[in-house]
Amino acid sequence: MPVVGWAVGIGAALVDYYYIMPALKKKPGDRSEPERLLDAPIGSNDVGAPRVWAIGTRIRVPTHIMFQDSKTREETSGSTKAGTQTSLRRVIFDAALALNDRPTQRLVTLYGNGRLMLFRTRNQLQIRTHLMTVTLLNSDQITLTMADTLQPAFTEKFKLGDYVQLRDWVQTAGTPVNLKPFEVTTISDHSSTTPSSIGLTRRWGWITSNMSSVSGLNAGTAFQPAALERIDDRLYCDGYVTVGTNFAKRASHLEGNFIFVANEPVVLRSDSSANAGGIWFPNVPSPITYRRTETRTLTLNNPPPAFPYTGVINAFNGYLASQNGASIGTITQFSPLEIYGTGSSFYFGVFAESWNPDAYYYTGSDTQLTDPILDSVLGTANVPAYRGLSYQVLDGFVSTLFGDQLPYSCEAILEVDNQMDWPQAIETLLRERGNLLSPAIDVNGVTSRPFQGYFLRGAVPCVQAIQPLLIAGQITVQDRDGVLAFSEFRNADSVAIDNGAVISHFGTRLDGDKAADDKWTIEDKGEGDLPKQVNVRHQDADNLLLAGMQSFGLRSPESTDEQNEQDVDLRQLVMTRREATNLAATMLRRAWVNRRTYRFVLPAAYLHLLESDLVTWTDDEGRPHVARIIQRDVGNDFRVSITALAEDLDLTVAGSPAQSASSFVPGLPGGSSGIETTIVDAPAVTDSTAYIPGLHIAIDHTGGQWAGAAVYESTDGTNFDLVGTTDKRSVVGTSEAQLDFWPSAETIIDPNPLFSPQPANDFQAIVWQFSDSAASRVLSTTQARTERGSNWAAIVAPGQPTEIVSFRTVTALGGGRFTIQDYYRGLRGTTPQTWPAGAKMVLLDGSPFWREFVGEITPTALAYKIVPAGLTLDDVEPISVVNQRRNASPLPVRQVNKVIDTTSLTARFTVKYQWCRQVLPYNAQPPHPMDEEVESYRFTIYDPTGTQVRRVRTITASLTGSNSLRDRWIDYTSAQQSADGYTPGTSATFWVDVQQVGKFGLSPSRKGLY
């Protein structure tokens, strides 16, 4: 293949790829699919079917069935039904799968029809990136935080209560933290500006030390990133002591039967010291009946073993009971009993237990030998060693789960090359697919950064095979005297063209030719032909290498009615979400920058210019221009005709592209006015504001000409976007005296109320100061109208949760001062409290500006600038607020009952009544209709002092097949009570906090002594 042809084809494609690369892009509206030159991962077994060539650190590829012997039907058992004898058979055969047409380090995972067949570990859920930071909170807890919101959120893989471990983290001193179990105790998703974080508390393996000495802990480098992974391959059990019997109870997030299978070999181990030479277990402990009515028991050999113990679990129920009341010793949450499997890394029931897949995996090395299984079937003389081909032989494959045949879709995750970078990837592809020698390849202009993975399938021409890498890496190439020189766009050679007052090299002509009217011509592509959004499809390195798509679009593409959306198909390339998003933003920017085309003629002095070179010049008005050459033609007279595209050297997006939208009209014109702003984050008082997170922004007019105001919002405290305008003036008053505490006017029906009943002081008279503009809107009303929503208000003060109240009697004192009395307190589930002088009262009559947050992500930390007409952003100070989404969060639980069983002393806590977000008539008694997507409650049990959390239990309707719970209760056994420091008894009391869990968070705490 001529090198010059390569340079012209590749160099032009990278600048104007919308024309050169139709195979890599298409508009979603197009019904006709392009030719599938680079196929999706689907296995093949046809004669002559294309095989895979893959490079990179880790890549998901389709496999090719290279061998399968005759099927063997093995009879396993027989049965009779309706007098007919029926034999049950299994289909078993040997097979070989071709994985990669080049040496490959190892096979990590093999999927059949989306099901795990072979795997290195059961810990499949992990997040691996060097863009994590760690904060050491204390000797027991750490917090991990993502660098930005383009990284995967911790909530995608983990949840509260999960057991996780750090892997490949770097530390300079202290107790090693890698592979030590932690429990997830806090977790947060990405917000619009704040990246996800996760709080971890140490659990097992720290019996003699903690994390107080740990220092220098970091997440590694881009080439060797650290990981956080969920522990799904072992079980931890904490010890609890009861009268006459000791037992260990499951502490892990998974039950034993979700980790182990019948007859799987296991090891039991503990760091604790125990009496009588070890922990003793009965041969068959009492069975535990599961929710699915399964009975599972643990069977261990007698006599009782000492640790470590290797045995066989026939079935596991998650509980281990000791024999004869023997002491469990010092088993705690930091040194519990550990149970882990010793079986092979494959799915039981598909392969024989004694089979070792590593013994039948071939890396494709130059020294590998023939496979003994293939030798036995085909004959030694008929089987090559397949050197240069990595493949896996399956011995005794039980195909019952796959329709008595090999899976039609067989995919493999491979670790091919060790820490490959982009320069190595380009050179490897050209050498192995293009048969070029290393001296003919120059990749010094390409930055060394991690290369994730890339695969080809079949005989793809090399000039086409390299295009995805050039697109993704924003790389160009030139033929420099027989050497292909690769460089990133910003590193390309640049040449300045003279265009001075005395002499200009533009518009070169021969003697006698008439001068051109223009030194250069300019042509701009129409906006309708430009993309408004670019989607990049890729293998998602942040999500088990599954198919991913990241997008970037124009903020407000209203200049044309045509919404041109373009896909860039890089599904055979592995990229992180951050890389794919940055690429989409870069390609969209480049398309709009490159819309301008320059054409001009230069003298022979510019013969050295090549395609993809940059040219710069200053026009006659002093404006600078930068363009990239896409076509260069030299005539017989040695004049150089150039076609170039406008270019921006700082165009590539390497950070975190952010998008927002704004289509609001600016504030009304007029003179400046004085305003006072109060933010109200409280339960909704109307149905229209109860189901989507939002804030009330009360803008009180304090003087001057009122012509409305513009509301600007910021999620980073620096950049403010216009989110709306308003011409309404809110009613806001300030108290001149203390408003005393008394119970809610809404009837308290809980036998264990959070506060002691006191006589209601409905006649307490408090003076409130309002602005003159609000004086005519603060009026007395009847009790009936108050109960229907008239005179409902929010009381707000710094550091205190908002209380919803209403009032009946108003006496005007003049000057905007009013005496208000006859209050209803603690409405909509809020808590009555004592309010000091200076507290704000905001009338919830529809006048406050309503800021609604539509979408899956609701910002938490916000800042607002309220700009009255006639002023600018710089004229007002920001107002910071932490958005707790109280309007859309559940209201507190209304009644919780406790019943203690007189025999077992088990305490049962039942949610008898709860609120709903729907605004019901005043004093409406439960039960209330369920208006959460899934009904769920969290019970937090404290120690007898009510200060330390002992355990957290959650019940949810997701396990019931309905969005409503049938049984809203949890049981607190006597053993658990003893472990938590309580003395079990029929009249025992406990500190318990009950919260309802909703779509947008938790309800306020309902903590009390029950």
Short mmCIF file of N, CA, C and O in Angstrom, two decimals, residues 371-456:
data_model
loop_
_atom_site.label_atom_id
_atom_site.label_comp_id
_atom_site.label_asym_id
_atom_site.label_seq_id
_atom_site.Cartn_x
_atom_site.Cartn_y
_atom_site.Cartn_z
N ASP A 371 -3.20 -28.68 21.98
CA ASP A 371 -4.12 -28.98 23.08
C ASP A 371 -4.39 -30.48 23.14
O ASP A 371 -4.69 -31.11 22.10
N PRO A 372 -4.32 -31.09 24.31
CA PRO A 372 -4.53 -32.54 24.39
C PRO A 372 -5.93 -32.99 24.03
O PRO A 372 -6.12 -34.09 23.52
N ILE A 373 -6.94 -32.15 24.30
CA ILE A 373 -8.31 -32.53 23.94
C ILE A 373 -8.46 -32.59 22.43
O ILE A 373 -9.05 -33.54 21.87
N LEU A 374 -7.94 -31.57 21.73
CA LEU A 374 -8.00 -31.60 20.28
C LEU A 374 -7.17 -32.75 19.72
O LEU A 374 -7.57 -33.38 18.72
N ASP A 375 -6.04 -33.02 20.35
CA ASP A 375 -5.22 -34.14 19.90
C ASP A 375 -5.99 -35.45 19.98
O ASP A 375 -5.96 -36.28 19.07
N SER A 376 -6.71 -35.66 21.10
CA SER A 376 -7.40 -36.93 21.29
C SER A 376 -8.55 -37.13 20.32
O SER A 376 -8.90 -38.24 19.96
N VAL A 377 -9.17 -36.03 19.89
CA VAL A 377 -10.32 -36.13 19.00
C VAL A 377 -9.88 -36.16 17.53
O VAL A 377 -10.36 -36.97 16.73
N LEU A 378 -8.98 -35.28 17.16
CA LEU A 378 -8.60 -35.11 15.75
C LEU A 378 -7.33 -35.85 15.39
O LEU A 378 -7.04 -36.03 14.19
N GLY A 379 -6.53 -36.24 16.37
CA GLY A 379 -5.25 -36.87 16.10
C GLY A 379 -4.13 -35.86 16.17
O GLY A 379 -4.24 -34.74 15.65
N THR A 380 -3.03 -36.27 16.81
CA THR A 380 -1.92 -35.34 17.02
C THR A 380 -1.40 -34.77 15.72
O THR A 380 -1.06 -33.57 15.64
N ALA A 381 -1.35 -35.55 14.68
CA ALA A 381 -0.79 -35.08 13.41
C ALA A 381 -1.70 -34.07 12.72
O ALA A 381 -1.27 -33.39 11.79
N ASN A 382 -2.94 -33.98 13.16
CA ASN A 382 -3.90 -33.11 12.48
C ASN A 382 -4.17 -31.80 13.22
O ASN A 382 -5.01 -31.02 12.78
N VAL A 383 -3.49 -31.59 14.34
CA VAL A 383 -3.78 -30.42 15.16
C VAL A 383 -2.55 -29.52 15.21
O VAL A 383 -1.49 -29.93 15.69
N PRO A 384 -2.66 -28.27 14.72
CA PRO A 384 -1.54 -27.33 14.86
C PRO A 384 -1.53 -26.73 16.26
O PRO A 384 -2.48 -26.86 17.03
N ALA A 385 -0.45 -26.06 16.58
CA ALA A 385 -0.35 -25.41 17.89
C ALA A 385 -1.04 -24.05 17.91
O ALA A 385 -1.18 -23.45 18.97
N TYR A 386 -1.46 -23.55 16.75
CA TYR A 386 -2.13 -22.26 16.65
C TYR A 386 -1.33 -21.15 17.32
O TYR A 386 -1.86 -20.33 18.06
N ARG A 387 -0.02 -21.13 17.07
CA ARG A 387 0.82 -20.07 17.63
C ARG A 387 0.44 -18.73 17.01
O ARG A 387 0.25 -18.63 15.81
N GLY A 388 0.37 -17.74 17.86
CA GLY A 388 -0.11 -16.43 17.42
C GLY A 388 -1.61 -16.27 17.57
O GLY A 388 -2.13 -15.17 17.35
N LEU A 389 -2.32 -17.31 18.00
CA LEU A 389 -3.77 -17.26 18.22
C LEU A 389 -4.05 -17.63 19.67
O LEU A 389 -3.66 -18.70 20.14
N SER A 390 -4.73 -16.76 20.40
CA SER A 390 -5.15 -17.10 21.76
C SER A 390 -6.53 -17.72 21.69
O SER A 390 -7.42 -17.21 21.00
N TYR A 391 -6.68 -18.84 22.40
CA TYR A 391 -7.96 -19.53 22.37
C TYR A 391 -8.18 -20.29 23.67
O TYR A 391 -7.25 -20.52 24.45
N GLN A 392 -9.45 -20.62 23.94
CA GLN A 392 -9.86 -21.33 25.14
C GLN A 392 -10.56 -22.61 24.75
O GLN A 392 -11.50 -22.59 23.94
N VAL A 393 -10.12 -23.73 25.32
CA VAL A 393 -10.77 -25.02 25.09
C VAL A 393 -11.69 -25.30 26.26
O VAL A 393 -11.32 -25.13 27.43
N LEU A 394 -12.92 -25.70 25.96
CA LEU A 394 -13.93 -26.02 26.96
C LEU A 394 -14.04 -27.54 27.07
O LEU A 394 -14.36 -28.21 26.08
N ASP A 395 -13.78 -28.05 28.25
CA ASP A 395 -13.78 -29.50 28.47
C ASP A 395 -15.07 -29.90 29.19
O ASP A 395 -15.36 -29.41 30.28
N GLY A 396 -15.85 -30.77 28.54
CA GLY A 396 -17.08 -31.26 29.17
C GLY A 396 -18.10 -30.17 29.38
O GLY A 396 -18.68 -30.05 30.47
N PHE A 397 -18.36 -29.38 28.35
CA PHE A 397 -19.32 -28.27 28.44
C PHE A 397 -20.73 -28.83 28.48
O PHE A 397 -21.18 -29.55 27.58
N VAL A 398 -21.45 -28.52 29.56
CA VAL A 398 -22.84 -28.96 29.73
C VAL A 398 -23.74 -27.88 29.14
O VAL A 398 -23.87 -26.78 29.70
N SER A 399 -24.36 -28.18 28.01
CA SER A 399 -25.05 -27.15 27.24
C SER A 399 -26.54 -27.06 27.53
O SER A 399 -27.27 -26.40 26.81
N THR A 400 -26.99 -27.71 28.61
CA THR A 400 -28.42 -27.73 28.90
C THR A 400 -28.99 -26.32 29.07
O THR A 400 -30.10 -26.02 28.61
N LEU A 401 -28.22 -25.45 29.72
CA LEU A 401 -28.70 -24.09 29.97
C LEU A 401 -28.74 -23.23 28.71
O LEU A 401 -29.28 -22.12 28.74
N PHE A 402 -28.17 -23.74 27.61
CA PHE A 402 -28.09 -22.95 26.38
C PHE A 402 -28.75 -23.66 25.20
O PHE A 402 -28.32 -23.53 24.06
N GLY A 403 -29.81 -24.42 25.49
CA GLY A 403 -30.54 -25.08 24.42
C GLY A 403 -29.78 -26.21 23.77
O GLY A 403 -29.91 -26.44 22.56
N ASP A 404 -28.94 -26.92 24.54
CA ASP A 404 -28.17 -28.06 24.04
C ASP A 404 -27.22 -27.68 22.91
O ASP A 404 -26.98 -28.47 21.98
N GLN A 405 -26.68 -26.47 22.95
CA GLN A 405 -25.70 -26.06 21.96
C GLN A 405 -24.85 -24.94 22.57
O GLN A 405 -25.16 -24.43 23.65
N LEU A 406 -23.77 -24.60 21.88
CA LEU A 406 -22.98 -23.47 22.35
C LEU A 406 -23.81 -22.19 22.26
O LEU A 406 -24.65 -22.06 21.37
N PRO A 407 -23.59 -21.24 23.16
CA PRO A 407 -24.36 -19.99 23.12
C PRO A 407 -24.21 -19.30 21.76
O PRO A 407 -23.12 -19.25 21.19
N TYR A 408 -25.33 -18.80 21.24
CA TYR A 408 -25.26 -18.11 19.96
C TYR A 408 -24.49 -16.80 20.07
O TYR A 408 -23.90 -16.32 19.10
N SER A 409 -24.48 -16.20 21.26
CA SER A 409 -23.71 -14.98 21.50
C SER A 409 -22.70 -15.28 22.58
O SER A 409 -23.05 -15.47 23.74
N CYS A 410 -21.46 -15.37 22.18
CA CYS A 410 -20.39 -15.71 23.13
C CYS A 410 -19.37 -14.57 23.09
O CYS A 410 -18.77 -14.29 22.04
N GLU A 411 -19.21 -13.89 24.21
CA GLU A 411 -18.33 -12.73 24.29
C GLU A 411 -17.27 -12.96 25.35
O GLU A 411 -17.52 -13.64 26.35
N ALA A 412 -16.12 -12.39 25.14
CA ALA A 412 -15.01 -12.54 26.07
C ALA A 412 -14.44 -11.18 26.41
O ALA A 412 -14.37 -10.29 25.56
N ILE A 413 -14.06 -11.01 27.67
CA ILE A 413 -13.30 -9.84 28.09
C ILE A 413 -11.85 -10.27 28.24
O ILE A 413 -11.55 -11.20 28.99
N LEU A 414 -10.97 -9.62 27.48
CA LEU A 414 -9.58 -10.02 27.40
C LEU A 414 -8.68 -8.92 27.96
O LEU A 414 -8.96 -7.73 27.79
N GLU A 415 -7.62 -9.33 28.61
CA GLU A 415 -6.51 -8.44 28.92
C GLU A 415 -5.40 -8.80 27.95
O GLU A 415 -4.77 -9.84 28.06
N VAL A 416 -5.21 -7.94 26.95
CA VAL A 416 -4.35 -8.27 25.82
C VAL A 416 -2.92 -7.80 26.05
O VAL A 416 -1.98 -8.60 26.08
N ASP A 417 -2.74 -6.50 26.21
CA ASP A 417 -1.42 -5.91 26.37
C ASP A 417 -1.29 -5.26 27.73
O ASP A 417 -2.27 -4.76 28.29
N ASN A 418 -0.10 -5.23 28.25
CA ASN A 418 0.15 -4.67 29.57
C ASN A 418 0.40 -3.18 29.48
O ASN A 418 1.40 -2.73 28.92
N GLN A 419 -0.54 -2.37 30.00
CA GLN A 419 -0.40 -0.92 30.07
C GLN A 419 -0.05 -0.30 28.72
O GLN A 419 0.91 0.44 28.58
N MET A 420 -0.84 -0.60 27.71
CA MET A 420 -0.61 -0.03 26.39
C MET A 420 -1.01 1.45 26.40
O MET A 420 -1.98 1.83 27.04
N ASP A 421 -0.23 2.28 25.66
CA ASP A 421 -0.60 3.68 25.51
C ASP A 421 -0.95 3.95 24.05
O ASP A 421 -0.82 3.09 23.19
N TRP A 422 -1.37 5.18 23.75
CA TRP A 422 -1.83 5.53 22.41
C TRP A 422 -0.72 5.41 21.36
O TRP A 422 -0.97 4.86 20.28
N PRO A 423 0.49 5.90 21.59
CA PRO A 423 1.53 5.69 20.58
C PRO A 423 1.78 4.21 20.28
O PRO A 423 1.93 3.83 19.11
N GLN A 424 1.79 3.38 21.31
CA GLN A 424 1.99 1.95 21.09
C GLN A 424 0.84 1.35 20.30
O GLN A 424 1.05 0.48 19.44
N ALA A 425 -0.39 1.78 20.55
CA ALA A 425 -1.55 1.24 19.85
C ALA A 425 -1.47 1.55 18.36
O ALA A 425 -1.73 0.68 17.51
N ILE A 426 -1.13 2.79 18.02
CA ILE A 426 -1.04 3.15 16.60
C ILE A 426 0.06 2.37 15.91
O ILE A 426 -0.12 1.82 14.80
N GLU A 427 1.22 2.28 16.54
CA GLU A 427 2.33 1.55 15.93
C GLU A 427 2.02 0.07 15.80
O GLU A 427 2.33 -0.56 14.78
N THR A 428 1.38 -0.52 16.81
CA THR A 428 1.03 -1.94 16.74
C THR A 428 0.06 -2.21 15.60
O THR A 428 0.21 -3.19 14.85
N LEU A 429 -0.94 -1.36 15.43
CA LEU A 429 -1.90 -1.57 14.35
C LEU A 429 -1.23 -1.49 12.99
O LEU A 429 -1.48 -2.31 12.10
N LEU A 430 -0.34 -0.51 12.79
CA LEU A 430 0.31 -0.36 11.49
C LEU A 430 1.28 -1.50 11.20
O LEU A 430 1.39 -1.97 10.07
N ARG A 431 1.97 -1.97 12.23
CA ARG A 431 2.92 -3.07 12.01
C ARG A 431 2.21 -4.39 11.75
O ARG A 431 2.59 -5.14 10.85
N GLU A 432 1.17 -4.68 12.54
CA GLU A 432 0.55 -5.99 12.44
C GLU A 432 -0.55 -6.07 11.40
O GLU A 432 -0.82 -7.15 10.87
N ARG A 433 -1.21 -4.96 11.11
CA ARG A 433 -2.28 -4.97 10.11
C ARG A 433 -1.86 -4.36 8.78
O ARG A 433 -2.46 -4.66 7.75
N GLY A 434 -0.84 -3.48 8.79
CA GLY A 434 -0.40 -2.83 7.56
C GLY A 434 0.95 -3.28 7.08
O GLY A 434 1.42 -2.81 6.04
N ASN A 435 1.60 -4.20 7.85
CA ASN A 435 2.91 -4.72 7.47
C ASN A 435 3.96 -3.62 7.28
O ASN A 435 4.85 -3.73 6.44
N LEU A 436 3.84 -2.54 8.03
CA LEU A 436 4.86 -1.49 7.97
C LEU A 436 5.94 -1.78 9.00
O LEU A 436 5.68 -2.38 10.05
N LEU A 437 7.14 -1.34 8.72
CA LEU A 437 8.25 -1.49 9.65
C LEU A 437 8.29 -0.30 10.60
O LEU A 437 7.87 0.80 10.27
N SER A 438 8.84 -0.52 11.77
CA SER A 438 8.88 0.54 12.78
C SER A 438 9.57 1.79 12.31
O SER A 438 9.13 2.91 12.64
N PRO A 439 10.68 1.72 11.53
CA PRO A 439 11.32 2.98 11.07
C PRO A 439 10.42 3.84 10.19
O PRO A 439 10.68 5.03 10.03
N ALA A 440 9.36 3.25 9.62
CA ALA A 440 8.45 4.03 8.77
C ALA A 440 7.30 4.64 9.56
O ALA A 440 6.38 5.20 8.96
N ILE A 441 7.34 4.55 10.88
CA ILE A 441 6.25 5.04 11.73
C ILE A 441 6.84 5.99 12.77
O ILE A 441 7.76 5.63 13.50
N ASP A 442 6.30 7.19 12.86
CA ASP A 442 6.73 8.19 13.83
C ASP A 442 5.53 8.62 14.65
O ASP A 442 4.61 9.27 14.14
N VAL A 443 5.52 8.25 15.93
CA VAL A 443 4.39 8.58 16.80
C VAL A 443 4.83 9.52 17.93
O VAL A 443 4.16 9.62 18.95
N ASN A 444 5.92 10.25 17.74
CA ASN A 444 6.41 11.14 18.79
C ASN A 444 5.49 12.32 19.04
O ASN A 444 5.55 12.94 20.10
N GLY A 445 4.63 12.64 18.08
CA GLY A 445 3.70 13.76 18.27
C GLY A 445 2.43 13.39 18.99
O GLY A 445 1.55 14.23 19.17
N VAL A 446 2.32 12.12 19.43
CA VAL A 446 1.12 11.66 20.13
C VAL A 446 1.45 11.53 21.62
O VAL A 446 2.42 10.88 22.00
N THR A 447 0.64 12.16 22.44
CA THR A 447 0.86 12.13 23.89
C THR A 447 0.68 10.72 24.44
O THR A 447 -0.26 10.01 24.07
N SER A 448 1.57 10.33 25.32
CA SER A 448 1.45 9.02 25.97
C SER A 448 0.37 9.08 27.04
O SER A 448 0.51 9.76 28.05
N ARG A 449 -0.73 8.38 26.79
CA ARG A 449 -1.83 8.28 27.74
C ARG A 449 -2.43 6.89 27.61
O ARG A 449 -2.27 6.23 26.58
N PRO A 450 -3.12 6.40 28.63
CA PRO A 450 -3.60 5.01 28.60
C PRO A 450 -4.50 4.73 27.41
O PRO A 450 -5.38 5.53 27.08
N PHE A 451 -4.27 3.60 26.78
CA PHE A 451 -5.12 3.13 25.69
C PHE A 451 -5.93 1.96 26.22
O PHE A 451 -5.40 0.94 26.62
N GLN A 452 -7.26 2.10 26.21
CA GLN A 452 -8.13 1.13 26.84
C GLN A 452 -8.24 -0.16 26.03
O GLN A 452 -7.99 -1.25 26.53
N GLY A 453 -8.64 -0.06 24.76
CA GLY A 453 -8.79 -1.26 23.95
C GLY A 453 -9.48 -0.97 22.64
O GLY A 453 -10.22 0.01 22.49
N TYR A 454 -9.21 -1.87 21.65
CA TYR A 454 -9.77 -1.70 20.31
C TYR A 454 -9.72 -3.06 19.62
O TYR A 454 -8.76 -3.81 19.77
N PHE A 455 -10.79 -3.39 18.87
CA PHE A 455 -10.76 -4.66 18.15
C PHE A 455 -11.28 -4.47 16.73
O PHE A 455 -12.07 -3.56 16.44
N LEU A 456 -10.80 -5.35 15.85
CA LEU A 456 -11.27 -5.45 14.48
C LEU A 456 -11.76 -6.85 14.25
O LEU A 456 -11.34 -7.80 14.92
#
